[in-house]
Short mmCIF file of N, CA and C and ligand atoms in Angstrom, two decimals:
data_model
loop_
_atom_site.label_atom_id
_atom_site.label_comp_id
_atom_site.label_asym_id
_atom_site.label_seq_id
_atom_site.Cartn_x
_atom_site.Cartn_y
_atom_site.Cartn_z
N LYS A 840 107.63 23.50 162.02
CA LYS A 840 107.88 22.19 162.44
C LYS A 840 109.30 21.62 161.45
N ASP A 841 110.21 21.51 162.03
CA ASP A 841 111.54 20.58 161.12
C ASP A 841 111.63 19.62 160.95
N ASP A 842 111.73 19.80 159.61
CA ASP A 842 111.96 18.67 158.51
C ASP A 842 113.33 18.33 157.78
N ASP A 843 113.55 17.71 158.39
CA ASP A 843 114.90 17.09 157.51
C ASP A 843 115.42 17.19 156.11
N ASP A 844 115.92 17.94 155.65
CA ASP A 844 115.82 18.35 154.02
C ASP A 844 116.44 16.71 153.22
N GLY A 845 117.06 16.05 153.78
CA GLY A 845 116.97 15.01 153.06
C GLY A 845 118.42 14.53 152.16
N GLU A 846 118.82 15.65 152.23
CA GLU A 846 120.32 15.35 151.84
C GLU A 846 121.31 15.70 152.53
N SER A 847 121.44 17.48 153.08
CA SER A 847 122.48 17.66 153.63
C SER A 847 122.24 17.13 155.18
N GLY A 848 121.03 17.19 155.93
CA GLY A 848 120.40 17.03 157.08
C GLY A 848 120.43 18.12 157.46
N VAL A 849 120.22 19.49 157.23
CA VAL A 849 119.85 20.23 157.14
C VAL A 849 118.14 20.71 157.36
N ALA A 850 117.76 20.80 158.89
CA ALA A 850 116.63 20.94 159.16
C ALA A 850 116.09 22.17 158.59
N VAL A 851 114.67 22.31 157.93
CA VAL A 851 114.25 23.19 157.26
C VAL A 851 112.31 23.41 157.99
N LYS A 852 112.30 24.83 157.87
CA LYS A 852 111.42 25.26 158.94
C LYS A 852 110.12 24.53 157.36
N THR A 853 109.19 24.28 158.24
CA THR A 853 108.15 23.76 156.75
C THR A 853 106.89 24.91 157.65
N ARG A 854 106.07 25.70 157.01
CA ARG A 854 104.67 25.91 157.80
C ARG A 854 103.63 25.36 157.24
N THR A 855 102.96 24.97 157.57
CA THR A 855 101.92 24.13 157.53
C THR A 855 100.17 25.53 157.33
N ARG A 856 100.30 25.13 156.24
CA ARG A 856 98.90 26.27 156.02
C ARG A 856 97.58 25.94 155.82
N THR A 857 96.58 26.24 156.91
CA THR A 857 95.64 25.33 156.63
C THR A 857 94.52 26.17 156.29
N LYS A 858 94.18 26.09 154.92
CA LYS A 858 92.74 26.84 154.39
C LYS A 858 91.95 26.34 155.15
N ARG A 859 90.76 27.87 155.38
CA ARG A 859 89.85 27.93 155.32
C ARG A 859 88.78 27.42 154.30
N PRO A 860 87.66 26.64 154.54
CA PRO A 860 86.98 26.41 153.54
C PRO A 860 86.37 27.08 152.66
N PRO A 861 85.75 27.23 151.51
CA PRO A 861 85.37 29.21 151.24
C PRO A 861 84.14 28.59 151.74
N LEU A 862 83.30 30.06 151.28
CA LEU A 862 81.63 30.12 151.99
C LEU A 862 80.82 30.88 150.86
N TYR A 863 79.88 30.81 150.59
CA TYR A 863 78.87 31.13 150.01
C TYR A 863 78.01 31.59 150.01
N LYS A 864 77.76 32.54 149.43
CA LYS A 864 75.97 33.49 149.71
C LYS A 864 74.84 32.52 148.80
N VAL A 865 74.00 32.28 149.60
CA VAL A 865 72.83 32.41 149.32
C VAL A 865 71.79 33.81 148.68
N LEU A 866 71.47 33.85 147.37
CA LEU A 866 70.84 35.17 146.68
C LEU A 866 69.39 34.47 146.67
N LEU A 867 68.57 35.39 147.01
CA LEU A 867 67.38 35.79 146.51
C LEU A 867 66.85 36.50 145.47
N LEU A 868 65.99 35.96 144.16
CA LEU A 868 65.98 36.92 142.98
C LEU A 868 64.57 37.21 143.02
N ASN A 869 64.22 38.83 142.66
CA ASN A 869 62.97 39.11 142.66
C ASN A 869 62.56 38.75 141.44
N ASP A 870 60.74 38.45 140.97
CA ASP A 870 60.10 38.63 139.56
C ASP A 870 58.90 39.08 140.20
N ASP A 871 57.85 38.83 139.33
CA ASP A 871 56.88 39.63 139.15
C ASP A 871 55.68 39.33 140.15
N PHE A 872 55.90 37.76 140.04
CA PHE A 872 54.15 36.75 140.46
C PHE A 872 54.78 35.83 142.09
N THR A 873 55.35 35.95 143.00
CA THR A 873 55.56 35.37 143.74
C THR A 873 54.96 36.46 145.32
N PRO A 874 54.33 36.10 145.88
CA PRO A 874 52.98 37.14 146.34
C PRO A 874 54.80 37.10 147.97
N MET A 875 54.42 38.60 148.41
CA MET A 875 55.27 39.28 149.36
C MET A 875 55.11 37.78 150.65
N GLU A 876 54.51 37.96 151.12
CA GLU A 876 53.85 37.02 152.28
C GLU A 876 54.64 35.57 152.38
N PHE A 877 54.51 34.99 150.84
CA PHE A 877 55.39 33.68 150.50
C PHE A 877 56.90 33.93 151.03
N VAL A 878 57.65 34.93 150.03
CA VAL A 878 58.96 35.04 150.23
C VAL A 878 58.85 35.30 152.01
N VAL A 879 58.19 36.04 152.63
CA VAL A 879 58.62 36.31 153.84
C VAL A 879 58.53 35.02 154.77
N HIS A 880 57.62 34.61 154.66
CA HIS A 880 57.66 33.29 154.95
C HIS A 880 58.68 32.04 155.09
N ILE A 881 59.18 31.82 153.43
CA ILE A 881 61.00 31.33 153.53
C ILE A 881 61.36 32.10 153.74
N LEU A 882 61.95 32.82 154.25
CA LEU A 882 62.82 33.41 154.95
C LEU A 882 62.78 33.32 156.46
N GLU A 883 61.73 32.88 156.89
CA GLU A 883 61.32 32.65 158.39
C GLU A 883 62.00 31.02 158.75
N ARG A 884 61.70 30.48 157.93
CA ARG A 884 61.12 29.13 157.79
C ARG A 884 62.64 28.03 157.49
N PHE A 885 63.53 28.84 156.60
CA PHE A 885 64.50 28.20 155.84
C PHE A 885 65.44 29.06 156.45
N PHE A 886 66.11 30.47 156.94
CA PHE A 886 67.22 31.08 157.45
C PHE A 886 66.33 31.72 158.87
N GLY A 887 65.89 31.29 159.60
CA GLY A 887 65.20 31.66 160.90
C GLY A 887 65.45 33.32 160.73
N MET A 888 64.57 33.61 160.23
CA MET A 888 64.69 35.16 160.72
C MET A 888 63.30 35.43 161.40
N SER A 889 63.56 36.28 161.95
CA SER A 889 62.35 37.36 162.74
C SER A 889 61.72 37.11 161.88
N HIS A 890 59.67 38.39 162.34
CA HIS A 890 58.92 38.17 160.93
C HIS A 890 59.55 39.43 160.00
N ALA A 891 59.86 40.81 161.25
CA ALA A 891 60.33 41.87 160.98
C ALA A 891 61.67 41.96 159.69
N GLN A 892 62.56 41.42 160.43
CA GLN A 892 63.85 40.65 159.45
C GLN A 892 63.70 40.28 157.80
N ALA A 893 62.86 39.08 158.08
CA ALA A 893 62.36 38.69 156.85
C ALA A 893 61.46 39.45 155.94
N PHE A 894 60.83 40.94 156.45
CA PHE A 894 60.20 41.76 155.47
C PHE A 894 61.12 42.49 154.81
N GLU A 895 61.76 43.01 155.64
CA GLU A 895 63.13 44.07 155.49
C GLU A 895 63.88 43.25 154.08
N ILE A 896 64.01 42.34 154.54
CA ILE A 896 65.07 41.27 153.50
C ILE A 896 64.18 40.96 151.84
N MET A 897 62.66 40.63 152.04
CA MET A 897 62.56 40.68 150.93
C MET A 897 61.66 41.89 150.41
N LEU A 898 61.81 43.06 150.63
CA LEU A 898 61.35 44.22 150.48
C LEU A 898 62.90 44.69 149.52
N THR A 899 63.89 44.70 150.33
CA THR A 899 65.31 44.85 149.41
C THR A 899 65.49 44.28 148.48
N VAL A 900 64.71 42.70 148.06
CA VAL A 900 65.23 42.03 147.03
C VAL A 900 63.75 42.44 146.07
N HIS A 901 62.82 42.83 145.83
CA HIS A 901 62.02 44.16 145.50
C HIS A 901 62.51 44.54 145.25
N LYS A 902 62.64 46.00 145.67
CA LYS A 902 63.26 46.31 145.09
C LYS A 902 64.33 47.11 144.30
N ARG A 903 65.26 45.84 144.85
CA ARG A 903 66.65 46.03 144.51
C ARG A 903 67.32 44.92 143.32
N GLY A 904 66.16 43.93 143.52
CA GLY A 904 65.86 42.76 142.59
C GLY A 904 66.53 41.46 142.80
N VAL A 905 67.81 41.56 143.77
CA VAL A 905 68.40 40.55 144.81
C VAL A 905 69.19 41.04 146.26
N ALA A 906 69.22 39.98 147.06
CA ALA A 906 69.87 40.63 148.28
C ALA A 906 70.50 39.28 148.68
N VAL A 907 71.04 39.38 149.37
CA VAL A 907 72.38 37.47 149.76
C VAL A 907 71.66 37.50 151.00
N VAL A 908 70.78 36.60 151.23
CA VAL A 908 69.70 36.44 152.15
C VAL A 908 70.62 35.42 153.48
N GLY A 909 72.15 34.65 153.70
CA GLY A 909 72.48 34.24 154.46
C GLY A 909 74.37 33.74 153.35
N VAL A 910 75.18 33.31 154.40
CA VAL A 910 76.17 33.23 153.90
C VAL A 910 76.61 31.38 154.94
N PHE A 911 76.92 30.51 153.84
CA PHE A 911 77.24 29.41 153.98
C PHE A 911 77.95 28.79 154.02
N SER A 912 78.16 27.39 154.56
CA SER A 912 79.41 26.48 154.19
C SER A 912 78.72 26.39 152.45
N HIS A 913 79.74 25.39 151.17
CA HIS A 913 79.18 24.73 150.13
C HIS A 913 77.87 24.20 150.14
N GLU A 914 78.10 22.85 151.37
CA GLU A 914 76.78 21.91 151.18
C GLU A 914 75.65 22.91 152.37
N ILE A 915 75.85 22.93 153.32
CA ILE A 915 74.60 23.93 153.83
C ILE A 915 73.92 25.21 152.87
N ALA A 916 74.45 25.85 152.09
CA ALA A 916 74.23 26.73 150.89
C ALA A 916 73.36 26.01 149.93
N GLU A 917 73.83 24.95 149.48
CA GLU A 917 73.31 23.68 147.99
C GLU A 917 71.95 23.58 149.02
N THR A 918 71.83 22.83 150.46
CA THR A 918 70.50 22.80 150.99
C THR A 918 69.91 23.72 150.84
N LYS A 919 70.17 24.72 151.24
CA LYS A 919 69.14 25.64 151.62
C LYS A 919 68.81 26.63 150.58
N VAL A 920 69.16 26.37 149.07
CA VAL A 920 69.32 26.35 147.52
C VAL A 920 68.01 25.59 147.35
N THR A 921 67.90 24.37 147.34
CA THR A 921 67.42 23.38 147.43
C THR A 921 65.73 23.16 147.67
N GLN A 922 66.48 23.66 149.27
CA GLN A 922 64.95 23.60 149.72
C GLN A 922 63.84 24.96 149.10
N VAL A 923 64.70 25.92 149.00
CA VAL A 923 63.86 27.11 148.54
C VAL A 923 63.07 26.76 147.61
N MET A 924 63.91 26.13 146.17
CA MET A 924 63.45 26.05 145.20
C MET A 924 62.40 24.83 144.95
N ASP A 925 62.17 24.31 145.60
CA ASP A 925 61.07 22.99 146.20
C ASP A 925 60.10 23.25 146.81
N PHE A 926 59.95 24.00 146.95
CA PHE A 926 59.10 24.34 148.08
C PHE A 926 58.24 26.08 146.50
N ALA A 927 59.09 26.58 147.04
CA ALA A 927 58.00 27.25 145.58
C ALA A 927 58.00 27.05 144.29
N ARG A 928 58.65 25.77 143.93
CA ARG A 928 57.87 24.88 142.71
C ARG A 928 56.89 24.34 143.59
N ARG A 929 56.51 23.86 144.42
CA ARG A 929 55.40 22.56 145.00
C ARG A 929 54.34 24.18 145.41
N HIS A 930 54.44 25.09 145.01
CA HIS A 930 53.53 25.91 145.63
C HIS A 930 53.52 26.36 144.55
N GLN A 931 53.59 25.95 143.32
CA GLN A 931 53.58 26.87 142.04
C GLN A 931 54.00 28.77 141.63
N HIS A 932 55.08 28.82 142.42
CA HIS A 932 55.76 30.33 142.60
C HIS A 932 57.05 30.07 141.78
N PRO A 933 57.31 30.97 140.70
CA PRO A 933 58.35 31.11 140.09
C PRO A 933 59.75 31.66 140.86
N LEU A 934 59.87 31.86 142.21
CA LEU A 934 60.66 32.58 142.39
C LEU A 934 61.93 31.90 142.67
N GLN A 935 63.04 32.25 142.78
CA GLN A 935 64.54 31.70 142.20
C GLN A 935 65.69 31.98 143.49
N CYS A 936 66.09 31.22 143.48
CA CYS A 936 67.02 31.29 144.92
C CYS A 936 68.59 30.61 144.44
N THR A 937 70.10 31.34 143.66
CA THR A 937 71.06 30.80 143.77
C THR A 937 72.12 30.83 144.27
N MET A 938 73.09 30.50 144.58
CA MET A 938 74.30 30.45 145.62
C MET A 938 75.47 30.72 144.57
N GLU A 939 76.28 31.71 144.94
CA GLU A 939 77.80 31.82 144.77
C GLU A 939 78.73 32.07 145.78
N LYS A 940 80.29 31.74 144.88
CA LYS A 940 81.14 31.99 145.84
C LYS A 940 81.44 33.24 146.75
N GLU A 941 81.89 33.51 147.57
CA GLU A 941 82.08 34.60 147.85
C GLU A 941 82.87 35.30 148.35
N1 TYC B 1136 58.17 41.60 143.80
C1 TYC B 1136 57.22 40.57 143.91
C2 TYC B 1136 55.87 40.87 144.10
O1 TYC B 1136 55.93 42.34 144.24
C3 TYC B 1136 58.04 39.77 145.74
C4 TYC B 1136 58.80 39.01 145.79
C5 TYC B 1136 59.80 39.88 146.60
C6 TYC B 1136 59.20 38.40 144.82
C7 TYC B 1136 61.37 39.06 146.63
C8 TYC B 1136 60.56 37.58 144.80
O2 TYC B 1136 62.57 37.12 145.78
C9 TYC B 1136 61.41 38.01 145.83
N2 TYC B 1136 54.91 40.12 144.50
#
């Protein structure tokens, strides 16, 4: 858009920079106690994965210690983390779920 520079009356091109909101990775952490089936259930229930997909990601976390289970806006990522942590706590499993800026 052309903006007058206010002094000389010269039009100056001003570019409007539109920043996309940052995205956040939701991470699931391994532990020695949470049952595998429980983790699979969480991935199906809160992350919309198929059983096969959920099983695969669960095994990745089990073997490597951590995996990204989804990428979301800040608010959605926060909701996912809260849902997983609350559900795990209610079932008395030590499962940990966190988020980090992509
Ligand atoms: N390591 C757990 C077990 O052997 C399974 C597990 C997988 C736990 C993924 C947490 O995020 C996790 N029962």
